[in-house]
Coordinates of C-alpha atoms and ligand atoms in Angstrom, one line a residue:
X194 CA 92.3 92.3 124.0
X195 CA 94.7 95.1 124.6
X196 CA 94.5 96.7 127.9
X197 CA 93.0 100.1 127.6
X198 CA 93.5 102.7 130.2
X199 CA 91.3 105.8 129.8
X200 CA 91.1 106.7 133.5
X201 CA 94.4 108.4 134.0
X202 CA 95.3 111.7 132.5
X203 CA 99.0 111.1 132.6
X204 CA 100.7 108.8 130.1
X205 CA 101.0 105.6 132.0
X206 CA 104.5 104.2 132.6
X207 CA 105.4 101.3 130.4
X208 CA 108.5 99.0 130.1
X209 CA 110.1 101.4 127.6
X210 CA 109.7 104.5 129.8
X211 CA 111.0 102.5 132.7
X212 CA 114.0 101.4 130.7
X213 CA 114.8 104.9 129.6
X214 CA 114.4 106.2 133.2
X215 CA 116.8 103.4 134.4
X216 CA 119.3 104.3 131.7
X217 CA 119.2 108.0 132.7
X218 CA 119.4 107.1 136.4
X219 CA 122.4 104.8 135.9
X220 CA 124.2 107.4 133.9
X221 CA 124.3 105.1 130.8
X222 CA 122.8 108.0 128.8
X223 CA 122.6 111.6 129.6
X224 CA 120.4 112.5 126.7
X225 CA 117.7 110.4 125.0
X226 CA 117.6 110.2 121.3
X227 CA 114.8 108.3 119.5
X228 CA 113.6 108.1 115.9
X229 CA 110.6 107.4 113.9
X230 CA 111.8 105.5 110.8
X231 CA 109.2 105.2 108.1
X232 CA 110.0 103.6 104.7
X233 CA 108.7 106.0 102.1
X234 CA 106.7 103.4 100.2
X235 CA 103.2 104.4 101.2
X236 CA 101.3 106.8 103.4
X237 CA 101.2 106.6 107.2
X238 CA 98.4 104.9 108.9
X239 CA 97.1 105.1 112.5
X240 CA 99.4 102.3 113.5
X241 CA 102.3 104.5 112.6
X242 CA 100.7 107.2 114.8
X243 CA 101.2 104.9 117.8
X244 CA 104.9 104.7 117.0
X245 CA 105.2 108.4 116.2
X246 CA 103.5 109.4 119.5
X247 CA 105.6 107.0 121.4
X248 CA 108.9 108.1 119.9
X249 CA 108.3 111.8 119.9
X250 CA 106.4 111.5 123.2
X251 CA 109.3 109.8 125.2
X252 CA 111.8 112.2 123.7
X253 CA 109.8 115.1 124.9
X254 CA 109.0 113.7 128.3
X255 CA 112.7 112.9 129.0
X256 CA 114.0 116.1 127.6
X257 CA 115.6 114.4 124.6
X258 CA 115.1 114.6 120.8
X259 CA 113.4 112.5 118.2
X260 CA 114.6 112.2 114.6
X261 CA 112.4 111.7 111.6
X262 CA 114.3 109.2 109.6
X263 CA 113.4 107.9 106.1
X264 CA 114.4 104.3 105.8
X265 CA 114.9 104.7 102.0
X266 CA 116.9 101.7 101.1
X267 CA 114.6 100.1 98.4
X268 CA 114.2 102.5 95.5
X269 CA 112.0 99.9 93.7
X270 CA 109.1 100.9 96.0
X271 CA 109.9 104.3 97.3
X272 CA 108.8 107.7 96.0
X273 CA 109.1 111.4 96.7
X274 CA 105.3 111.6 96.9
X275 CA 105.5 109.4 100.0
X276 CA 108.3 111.4 101.6
X277 CA 106.3 114.6 101.3
X278 CA 103.1 113.0 102.6
X279 CA 104.9 111.5 105.6
X280 CA 106.3 114.8 106.6
X281 CA 103.0 116.5 106.3
X282 CA 101.3 113.8 108.4
X283 CA 103.9 113.8 111.2
X284 CA 103.7 117.6 111.4
X285 CA 99.9 117.5 111.4
X286 CA 99.9 115.1 114.3
X287 CA 101.8 117.8 116.2
X288 CA 105.2 116.2 116.3
X289 CA 108.2 118.5 115.7
X290 CA 111.5 117.0 114.5
X291 CA 113.1 120.5 114.3
X292 CA 116.0 120.1 111.9
X293 CA 116.5 116.5 112.8
X294 CA 115.3 114.9 109.5
X295 CA 117.5 112.2 108.1
X296 CA 117.6 109.7 105.3
X297 CA 119.2 106.3 105.5
X298 CA 120.4 107.0 102.0
X299 CA 122.6 109.8 103.3
X300 CA 124.7 107.1 104.9
X301 CA 125.1 104.9 101.8
X302 CA 128.9 105.6 101.6
X303 CA 129.4 105.0 105.3
X304 CA 127.4 101.8 105.1
X305 CA 129.4 100.6 102.2
X306 CA 132.5 101.2 104.1
X307 CA 131.2 99.1 107.0
X308 CA 130.5 96.3 104.6
X309 CA 134.1 96.3 103.4
X310 CA 135.1 96.4 107.1
X311 CA 133.1 93.2 107.6
X312 CA 134.7 91.5 104.6
X313 CA 138.2 92.4 105.8
X314 CA 137.4 90.9 109.1
X315 CA 136.3 87.7 107.4
X316 CA 132.7 88.3 108.6
X317 CA 131.0 88.8 105.2
X318 CA 131.2 87.1 101.8
X319 CA 129.9 87.5 98.3
X320 CA 127.5 84.7 97.4
X321 CA 126.7 83.5 93.8
X322 CA 123.7 81.4 94.8
X323 CA 120.4 82.5 93.4
X324 CA 117.6 83.8 95.6
X325 CA 115.9 80.4 95.4
X326 CA 119.0 78.5 96.2
X327 CA 119.7 80.8 99.2
X328 CA 116.2 80.0 100.4
X329 CA 116.8 76.3 100.0
X330 CA 120.1 76.4 101.8
X331 CA 118.6 78.3 104.7
X332 CA 116.9 75.3 106.3
X333 CA 113.7 75.6 108.4
X334 CA 112.7 76.3 111.9
X335 CA 113.5 72.6 112.8
X336 CA 116.4 71.9 110.4
X337 CA 119.7 73.7 110.3
X338 CA 120.8 75.4 107.1
X339 CA 123.7 74.4 104.8
X340 CA 126.8 76.5 104.1
X341 CA 127.0 78.1 100.7
X342 CA 129.8 76.7 98.4
X343 CA 131.0 80.3 98.1
X344 CA 131.2 80.9 101.9
X345 CA 135.0 80.4 102.1
X346 CA 136.2 82.8 99.5
X347 CA 139.3 84.8 100.5
X348 CA 139.1 88.3 101.7
X349 CA 140.7 89.5 98.5
X350 CA 138.3 87.7 96.3
X351 CA 135.3 89.0 98.3
X352 CA 136.6 92.6 98.2
X353 CA 137.1 92.3 94.5
X354 CA 133.7 90.9 93.8
X355 CA 131.9 93.3 96.1
X356 CA 133.6 96.2 94.4
X357 CA 132.5 94.8 91.0
X358 CA 129.0 94.6 92.4
X359 CA 129.2 98.2 93.3
X360 CA 130.6 99.1 89.9
X361 CA 127.6 97.6 88.2
X362 CA 129.5 94.7 86.6
X363 CA 126.8 92.1 87.4
X364 CA 123.1 91.8 86.7
X365 CA 120.4 92.4 89.3
X366 CA 120.2 89.4 91.6
X367 CA 123.4 87.7 90.3
X368 CA 125.3 88.1 93.5
X369 CA 124.7 89.3 97.1
X370 CA 126.8 90.1 100.1
X371 CA 126.1 88.0 103.1
X372 CA 127.2 88.2 106.7
X373 CA 129.1 85.1 107.8
X374 CA 127.5 84.1 111.1
X375 CA 126.1 80.7 111.6
X376 CA 124.0 78.5 109.2
X377 CA 123.0 76.3 112.0
X378 CA 121.7 79.1 114.3
X379 CA 118.4 78.5 116.0
X380 CA 117.5 82.0 114.8
X381 CA 117.0 82.0 111.0
X382 CA 118.0 85.7 110.9
X383 CA 121.5 84.7 111.9
X384 CA 121.9 82.2 109.1
X385 CA 124.2 84.4 107.0
X386 CA 121.7 87.2 106.3
X387 CA 121.9 89.2 103.1
X388 CA 123.5 92.6 103.6
X389 CA 123.6 94.0 100.1
X390 CA 121.8 93.2 96.9
X391 CA 122.3 94.4 93.3
X392 CA 119.5 96.7 92.0
X393 CA 120.2 98.9 89.0
X394 CA 117.5 101.3 89.7
X395 CA 117.7 105.1 90.3
X396 CA 117.0 106.2 93.8
X397 CA 114.8 109.3 94.6
X398 CA 117.7 110.9 96.4
X399 CA 121.0 109.4 95.2
X400 CA 120.0 109.1 91.6
X401 CA 122.1 106.6 89.6
X402 CA 125.1 106.6 92.0
X403 CA 124.4 103.2 93.4
X404 CA 123.9 99.8 91.8
X405 CA 123.8 98.0 95.1
X406 CA 121.6 98.8 98.1
X407 CA 121.8 97.7 101.7
X408 CA 119.0 95.5 103.2
X409 CA 116.9 96.8 106.0
X410 CA 118.8 94.7 108.6
X411 CA 122.1 96.1 107.5
X412 CA 121.0 99.8 107.1
X413 CA 118.7 100.1 110.1
X414 CA 121.0 99.5 113.1
X415 CA 124.0 101.2 111.6
X416 CA 121.9 104.2 110.8
X417 CA 120.7 104.2 114.4
X418 CA 124.3 104.1 115.5
X419 CA 125.4 106.9 113.1
X420 CA 122.6 109.1 114.4
X421 CA 123.5 108.2 118.0
X422 CA 120.0 106.9 118.7
X423 CA 119.9 105.6 122.3
X424 CA 116.6 103.7 122.2
X425 CA 115.5 102.2 118.9
X426 CA 111.8 101.4 119.3
X427 CA 110.1 99.2 116.9
X428 CA 107.3 96.7 116.6
X429 CA 107.4 93.0 117.7
X430 CA 108.0 91.6 114.3
X431 CA 111.6 92.8 114.7
X432 CA 112.2 90.9 117.9
X433 CA 113.8 88.0 116.1
X434 CA 116.0 90.5 114.2
X435 CA 117.5 91.9 117.5
X436 CA 120.3 89.3 117.7
X437 CA 121.4 90.4 114.2
X438 CA 121.0 94.0 115.1
X439 CA 123.3 93.5 118.1
X440 CA 125.8 91.3 116.1
X441 CA 126.3 94.1 113.6
X442 CA 126.7 96.8 116.2
X443 CA 129.3 94.6 118.0
X444 CA 131.2 93.7 114.9
X445 CA 131.4 97.2 113.2
X446 CA 133.3 100.3 114.2
X447 CA 130.1 102.3 114.7
X448 CA 130.2 105.5 116.7
X449 CA 127.5 104.5 119.3
X450 CA 125.8 101.5 120.8
X451 CA 122.0 101.8 120.3
X452 CA 119.6 99.2 121.8
X453 CA 116.5 98.0 120.2
X454 CA 113.2 97.5 122.1
X455 CA 110.1 96.1 120.7
X456 CA 106.4 96.8 121.5
X457 CA 103.1 95.4 120.1
X458 CA 101.8 96.9 117.0
X459 CA 98.3 98.5 116.9
X460 CA 95.6 96.4 115.3
X461 CA 92.0 97.7 115.1
X462 CA 88.8 95.7 114.3
X463 CA 87.3 96.0 110.8
X464 CA 90.5 97.8 109.7
X465 CA 93.5 97.0 107.5
X466 CA 96.7 98.3 109.1
X467 CA 99.4 97.2 106.8
X468 CA 100.9 99.3 104.1
X469 CA 101.0 96.4 101.8
X470 CA 97.2 95.9 102.0
X471 CA 96.5 99.6 101.9
X472 CA 98.7 99.9 98.8
X473 CA 96.5 97.2 97.1
X474 CA 93.3 99.1 98.0
X475 CA 94.8 102.2 96.3
X476 CA 96.3 100.5 93.3
X477 CA 93.3 98.4 92.5
X478 CA 91.2 101.6 92.9
X479 CA 89.0 100.0 95.5
X480 CA 89.2 103.4 97.3
X481 CA 89.6 106.9 95.8
X482 CA 93.2 107.2 97.0
X483 CA 95.4 107.2 100.1
X484 CA 93.3 109.9 101.6
X485 CA 89.9 108.3 100.9
X486 CA 88.0 109.1 104.1
X487 CA 87.4 105.4 104.7
X488 CA 91.1 104.7 104.8
X489 CA 92.9 104.3 108.2
X490 CA 95.7 106.5 106.9
X491 CA 96.5 109.7 108.7
X492 CA 95.5 111.6 105.5
X493 CA 92.2 109.7 105.2
X494 CA 91.3 110.4 108.8
X495 CA 92.2 114.1 108.3
X496 CA 90.0 114.3 105.3
X497 CA 87.2 112.6 107.2
X498 CA 87.4 115.4 109.7
X499 CA 89.2 113.6 112.6
X500 CA 91.3 116.1 114.5
X501 CA 94.9 115.3 115.4
X502 CA 94.1 115.7 119.1
X503 CA 91.6 112.8 118.9
X504 CA 94.2 110.5 117.3
X505 CA 96.8 111.5 119.9
X506 CA 94.3 110.8 122.7
X507 CA 93.4 107.4 121.2
X508 CA 97.0 106.3 120.9
X509 CA 97.9 107.6 124.3
X510 CA 95.3 105.2 125.8
X511 CA 97.0 102.2 124.1
X512 CA 99.1 100.1 126.3
X513 CA 102.8 99.8 125.3
X514 CA 103.3 96.1 125.9
X515 CA 104.8 93.0 124.4
X516 CA 101.4 91.3 123.9
X517 CA 99.5 91.6 120.6
X518 CA 95.9 92.6 120.8
X519 CA 93.1 94.1 118.8
X520 CA 91.5 97.3 119.7
X521 CA 87.8 97.9 119.0
X522 CA 87.2 100.4 116.2
X523 CA 84.4 101.8 118.5
X524 CA 87.1 103.0 120.9
X525 CA 88.7 105.2 118.2
X526 CA 85.2 106.6 117.4
X527 CA 84.7 107.3 121.1
X528 CA 87.9 109.4 121.2
X529 CA 86.9 111.3 118.1
X530 CA 83.4 111.9 119.4
X531 CA 84.7 112.9 122.8
X532 CA 87.0 115.6 121.4
X533 CA 84.4 116.8 118.9
X534 CA 81.6 117.0 121.4
X535 CA 83.7 119.5 123.3
X536 CA 85.1 121.4 120.4
X537 CA 82.9 121.2 117.3
X538 CA 80.4 124.0 116.6
X539 CA 76.8 123.0 116.0
X540 CA 74.8 123.6 112.8
X541 CA 71.6 122.4 111.4
X542 CA 71.5 120.3 108.3
X543 CA 68.7 118.1 106.9
X544 CA 70.0 114.9 105.3
X545 CA 66.8 113.5 103.9
X546 CA 64.5 116.5 103.4
X547 CA 60.7 116.6 103.8
X548 CA 58.9 119.8 103.1
X549 CA 57.0 121.4 105.9
X550 CA 54.7 124.4 105.2
X551 CA 53.5 126.6 108.1
X552 CA 50.1 127.7 106.9
X553 CA 49.7 130.5 109.5
X554 CA 53.1 132.0 108.9
X555 CA 53.0 135.1 106.5
X556 CA 54.2 134.4 103.0
X557 CA 57.4 136.3 102.1
X558 CA 58.4 136.9 105.7
X559 CA 61.8 135.9 107.1
X560 CA 62.9 136.1 110.7
X561 CA 66.5 135.8 111.8
X562 CA 66.6 133.6 114.9
X563 CA 69.5 133.3 117.2
X564 CA 71.2 129.9 117.6
X565 CA 73.9 129.0 120.0
X566 CA 77.0 127.6 118.4
X567 CA 77.8 125.3 121.2
X568 CA 75.4 124.3 124.0
X569 CA 78.2 123.9 126.6
X570 CA 80.4 126.8 125.7
X571 CA 79.0 130.3 125.6
X572 CA 82.3 131.6 124.3
X573 CA 81.6 129.9 121.0
X574 CA 78.9 132.6 120.5
X575 CA 75.7 132.6 118.4
X576 CA 74.7 132.9 114.8
X577 CA 71.6 133.9 113.0
X578 CA 69.4 131.3 111.3
X579 CA 66.7 132.4 108.8
X580 CA 63.2 131.1 109.5
X581 CA 60.3 131.3 107.0
X582 CA 57.0 129.7 105.9
X583 CA 58.5 126.8 104.0
X584 CA 61.0 124.6 105.8
X585 CA 62.7 121.2 105.4
X586 CA 62.7 118.7 108.2
X587 CA 64.2 115.2 108.4
X588 CA 62.0 112.5 106.8
X589 CA 62.9 110.3 109.8
X590 CA 61.4 112.9 112.1
X591 CA 57.9 112.2 110.8
X592 CA 55.7 109.1 111.1
X593 CA 52.2 108.9 109.8
X594 CA 51.2 106.3 112.4
X595 CA 53.8 106.8 115.1
X596 CA 54.1 104.5 118.2
X597 CA 53.6 106.1 121.6
X598 CA 57.3 106.6 122.3
X599 CA 58.0 108.4 119.0
X600 CA 58.4 112.0 120.3
X601 CA 58.7 113.7 116.9
X602 CA 56.2 114.7 114.3
X603 CA 53.0 112.8 113.4
X604 CA 49.5 113.9 112.5
X605 CA 48.0 116.1 115.2
X606 CA 51.3 116.2 117.2
X607 CA 53.2 119.2 118.4
X608 CA 57.0 119.5 118.5
X609 CA 59.5 122.2 119.0
X610 CA 61.6 123.4 116.1
X611 CA 65.1 123.9 117.5
X612 CA 65.7 127.6 118.3
X613 CA 62.3 128.5 116.8
X614 CA 58.7 127.7 117.6
X615 CA 56.3 124.9 118.4
X616 CA 54.5 123.5 115.3
X617 CA 51.6 121.1 115.0
X618 CA 51.1 118.9 112.0
X619 CA 47.6 119.2 110.6
X620 CA 47.7 117.5 107.3
X621 CA 49.9 115.1 105.3
X622 CA 50.1 115.5 101.5
X623 CA 51.1 112.5 99.4
X624 CA 52.1 112.0 95.8
X625 CA 50.2 109.7 93.4
X626 CA 52.0 106.6 94.7
X627 CA 51.3 107.4 98.3
X628 CA 54.6 108.8 99.4
X629 CA 54.6 111.6 101.9
X630 CA 55.5 114.7 100.0
X631 CA 54.7 117.6 102.3
X632 CA 53.5 118.3 105.8
X633 CA 51.0 121.1 106.5
X634 CA 51.4 122.6 109.9
X635 CA 50.6 125.6 112.1
X636 CA 52.9 127.4 114.5
X637 CA 52.3 129.1 117.8
X638 CA 53.8 132.6 117.5
X639 CA 53.8 132.8 121.3
X640 CA 56.5 130.1 121.5
X641 CA 59.4 132.0 119.9
X642 CA 62.7 130.7 121.2
X643 CA 61.2 127.3 122.0
X644 CA 59.1 127.8 125.2
X645 CA 55.3 128.2 125.6
X646 CA 54.2 131.0 128.0
X647 CA 51.3 128.8 129.2
X648 CA 53.9 126.3 130.4
X649 CA 52.8 123.5 128.1
X650 CA 55.5 121.0 127.1
X651 CA 56.4 119.1 124.0
X652 CA 58.4 115.9 124.1
X653 CA 60.4 116.4 120.9
X654 CA 62.7 118.9 119.4
X655 CA 63.7 118.6 115.8
X656 CA 66.0 120.4 113.5
X657 CA 65.1 122.2 110.3
X658 CA 66.3 124.6 107.6
X659 CA 64.4 127.3 105.7
X660 CA 63.8 126.1 102.2
X661 CA 64.4 129.4 100.6
X662 CA 67.7 130.0 102.4
X663 CA 69.1 126.5 102.7
X664 CA 72.1 125.4 100.6
X665 CA 71.9 122.1 98.7
X666 CA 74.7 119.8 99.6
X667 CA 75.9 116.2 99.3
X668 CA 76.8 114.1 102.3
X669 CA 78.9 111.0 102.4
X670 CA 78.2 108.5 105.2
X671 CA 80.9 106.0 105.9
X672 CA 80.9 102.6 107.5
X673 CA 84.0 100.4 108.1
X674 CA 85.8 99.2 105.0
X675 CA 85.6 95.7 106.3
X676 CA 82.5 93.9 107.4
X677 CA 84.2 91.2 109.5
X678 CA 86.0 92.5 112.6
X679 CA 89.0 90.4 111.7
X680 CA 88.5 91.0 107.9
X681 CA 91.1 93.7 107.4
X682 CA 93.9 91.6 108.9
X683 CA 93.4 88.4 106.9
X684 CA 95.1 87.5 103.6
X685 CA 91.6 87.3 102.1
X686 CA 91.0 90.9 103.1
X687 CA 89.9 91.9 99.6
X688 CA 87.0 89.5 99.8
X689 CA 85.9 91.1 103.0
X690 CA 85.3 94.6 101.6
X691 CA 82.1 96.1 102.9
X692 CA 80.0 97.0 99.8
X693 CA 78.2 99.6 101.9
X694 CA 81.2 101.4 103.2
X695 CA 80.2 104.6 101.5
X696 CA 76.6 105.9 101.2
X697 CA 76.1 109.2 99.4
X698 CA 73.1 111.3 100.1
X699 CA 72.8 113.6 97.1
X700 CA 69.9 115.9 98.2
X701 CA 70.7 117.4 101.6
X702 CA 69.9 120.9 102.7
X703 CA 72.1 122.7 105.1
X704 CA 71.8 126.1 106.9
X705 CA 73.3 129.1 105.0
X706 CA 76.0 129.8 107.6
X707 CA 77.7 126.6 106.4
X708 CA 78.7 128.3 103.2
X709 CA 81.5 129.9 105.3
X710 CA 82.8 126.6 106.6
X711 CA 86.4 125.6 106.0
X712 CA 87.5 122.3 104.6
X713 CA 88.4 119.8 107.2
X714 CA 86.9 121.5 110.2
X715 CA 84.5 119.2 111.9
X716 CA 81.1 120.5 112.9
X717 CA 78.2 118.8 114.6
X718 CA 75.0 118.6 112.5
X719 CA 72.5 118.7 115.3
X720 CA 71.1 115.3 116.0
X721 CA 72.8 113.5 113.1
X722 CA 76.6 113.4 113.7
X723 CA 79.9 115.1 113.1
X724 CA 80.7 116.2 109.6
X725 CA 83.3 118.2 107.7
X726 CA 83.6 119.8 104.4
X727 CA 85.5 117.6 101.9
X728 CA 88.5 118.8 99.9
X729 CA 86.5 118.3 96.7
X730 CA 83.8 120.8 97.7
X731 CA 83.2 123.7 95.5
X732 CA 81.1 126.7 96.5
X733 CA 77.5 125.9 95.6
X734 CA 78.1 122.2 95.5
X735 CA 79.3 121.4 99.0
X736 CA 80.2 117.8 99.9
X737 CA 80.4 116.8 103.6
X738 CA 82.0 113.7 105.0
X739 CA 80.5 112.2 108.1
X740 CA 83.4 112.0 110.5
X741 CA 81.5 109.9 113.1
X742 CA 77.9 109.5 114.2
X743 CA 76.5 110.6 117.5
X744 CA 75.8 107.3 119.1
X745 CA 78.6 106.0 121.3
X746 CA 78.7 102.3 121.1
X747 CA 82.0 102.2 122.9
X748 CA 80.5 103.8 126.0
X749 CA 77.9 101.0 126.0
X750 CA 80.6 98.3 125.6
X751 CA 82.4 99.8 128.6
X752 CA 79.2 100.1 130.7
X753 CA 78.5 96.4 130.2
X754 CA 82.0 95.4 131.0
Ligands
LIG853 P1 103.3 98.0 107.6 O1 103.7 97.0 108.6 O2 102.0 98.6 107.8 O3 103.5 97.6 106.2 P2 105.8 99.1 108.0 O4 106.2 98.5 109.3 O5 106.3 98.5 106.8 O6 104.2 99.2 107.9 P3 107.4 101.3 108.2 O7 107.5 102.5 107.4 O8 108.6 100.4 108.2 O9 106.1 100.6 107.9 O10 107.1 101.7 109.8 C1 107.7 102.7 110.5 C2 107.6 102.5 111.9 O11 106.2 102.4 112.3 C3 108.3 101.2 112.3 O12 109.1 101.4 113.4 C4 107.1 100.2 112.6 O13 107.5 99.3 113.6 C5 106.0 101.2 113.1 N1 104.7 100.6 112.8 C6 104.2 100.2 111.6 N2 103.0 99.7 111.8 C7 102.7 99.8 113.1 C8 101.5 99.5 113.8 N3 100.4 98.9 113.3 N4 101.5 99.8 115.2 C9 102.6 100.4 115.7 N5 103.7 100.7 115.0 C10 103.7 100.5 113.7
LIG854 MG1 107.6 97.0 108.5

């Protein structure tokens, strides 16, 4: 399990912040420059948010800058749609790159020049082996690799072939440029890694100019150096690449000497946090898109009603360490609920309506009752809620034969209608097949506002809407996409999909003030959870997403611990 620190307000010191502090103290650096380097081949997920908040966070804390850098070296998978979505999401999370937005592709010329430098220094060669042969020659973790028969080409021949690769004279995959390091190295990444491959495919930014593209390993560190990044922060899967990162920086005439530091990636139970898997969910139409409210993408969370503050709070509680762990999904929910409890306004909505008629309330009469928008915050103000003879209440709030501890409605029982009156249920009307169809009640006009002048108490308070004034709406309830806590992380993840991850309630009734709601703003529906208006809502046919329920299972987990 990852360590979770939710007791301190300040961001806890971690090994990366300590390193940066030491580098400033020793005078190694006078200004800190970090970068967040997404590949524009998908939308950002909440794992990326950890990296974003770390990179932008340390830059801000230490008075430095953070670049937004698109690692756009593989046009086969990249797209302008993703570039736009990434910018929108980083901005929405509250991170400001100012004018420091860069593209690895802006350096293609410079990177090409570095490749020729390596060839001239006898440290890179053009290889004619096929991809399969290269794999066979590479050896294994226990066996050394073998030298390619093309490894000892002359500098002239290598330059000539590399220029022909660039000119488009060979087919895709026919040749590659490799670093000449050590085929017997204990680190497979140093066994003559591929630096350039032929790919005759237009690039979203450079068009048809290039027929060869640098690999991640060749582009990343050199781009860091060109941008004068001081601390290149990435996830642990790149730890084994660091010797190659350093080798290239040492062997090339780069303008600065960045250092790479690795931290553990974020994993969450019942959640897939891998762009590759999320891409499959989207492409196979198992979700409605990248911003499906069930997706752990930044855009999905936004559409579900999760505020950026809650995401920032969540990632700030994660330890930045070198040990992998899995965080409970309940902890993310806890952070969302915690924020929304303080900030979301309250409204009344009935998700599964049951008709309630107040027999002693005058027909045709409507009263405007005053309801507080937030119980803990007077500044949030009040609103008017219409009350009339026919109401809807929640089906779950009535039981025909209730146990003693059921403090809601039952035959002969009295409850408080929130912001309104006490009502007593006198009669239950059923349809032909015995389903409860309607409750016949009486109200006590003396209890306006929810208190009885004679001091009598009721145990339960339930929410309601006026039938004549309520707006019909649909509500989507969401459950985790994966049933098994580990399900989202396995290769078999598609078999683990939760068939009940979305439950649509088509016949809800919400109070009229919700017609003025704005898309994406979370509100608490009293007693049922936090919800927000979906982007697909149209006036008169509102659709609400449940952001998170009210029950805090994480608080319970913590109590037990
Ligand atoms: P994925 O691994 O999900 O396919 P990726 O690593 O391919 O994503 P990139 O666009 O390369 O996605 O990632 C940009 C940055 O975000 C990298 O520095 C990467 O280390 C970091 N990152 C990606 N996933 C996570 C995660 N789950 N937790 C923390 N940081 C992450
Ligand atoms: Mg990656």
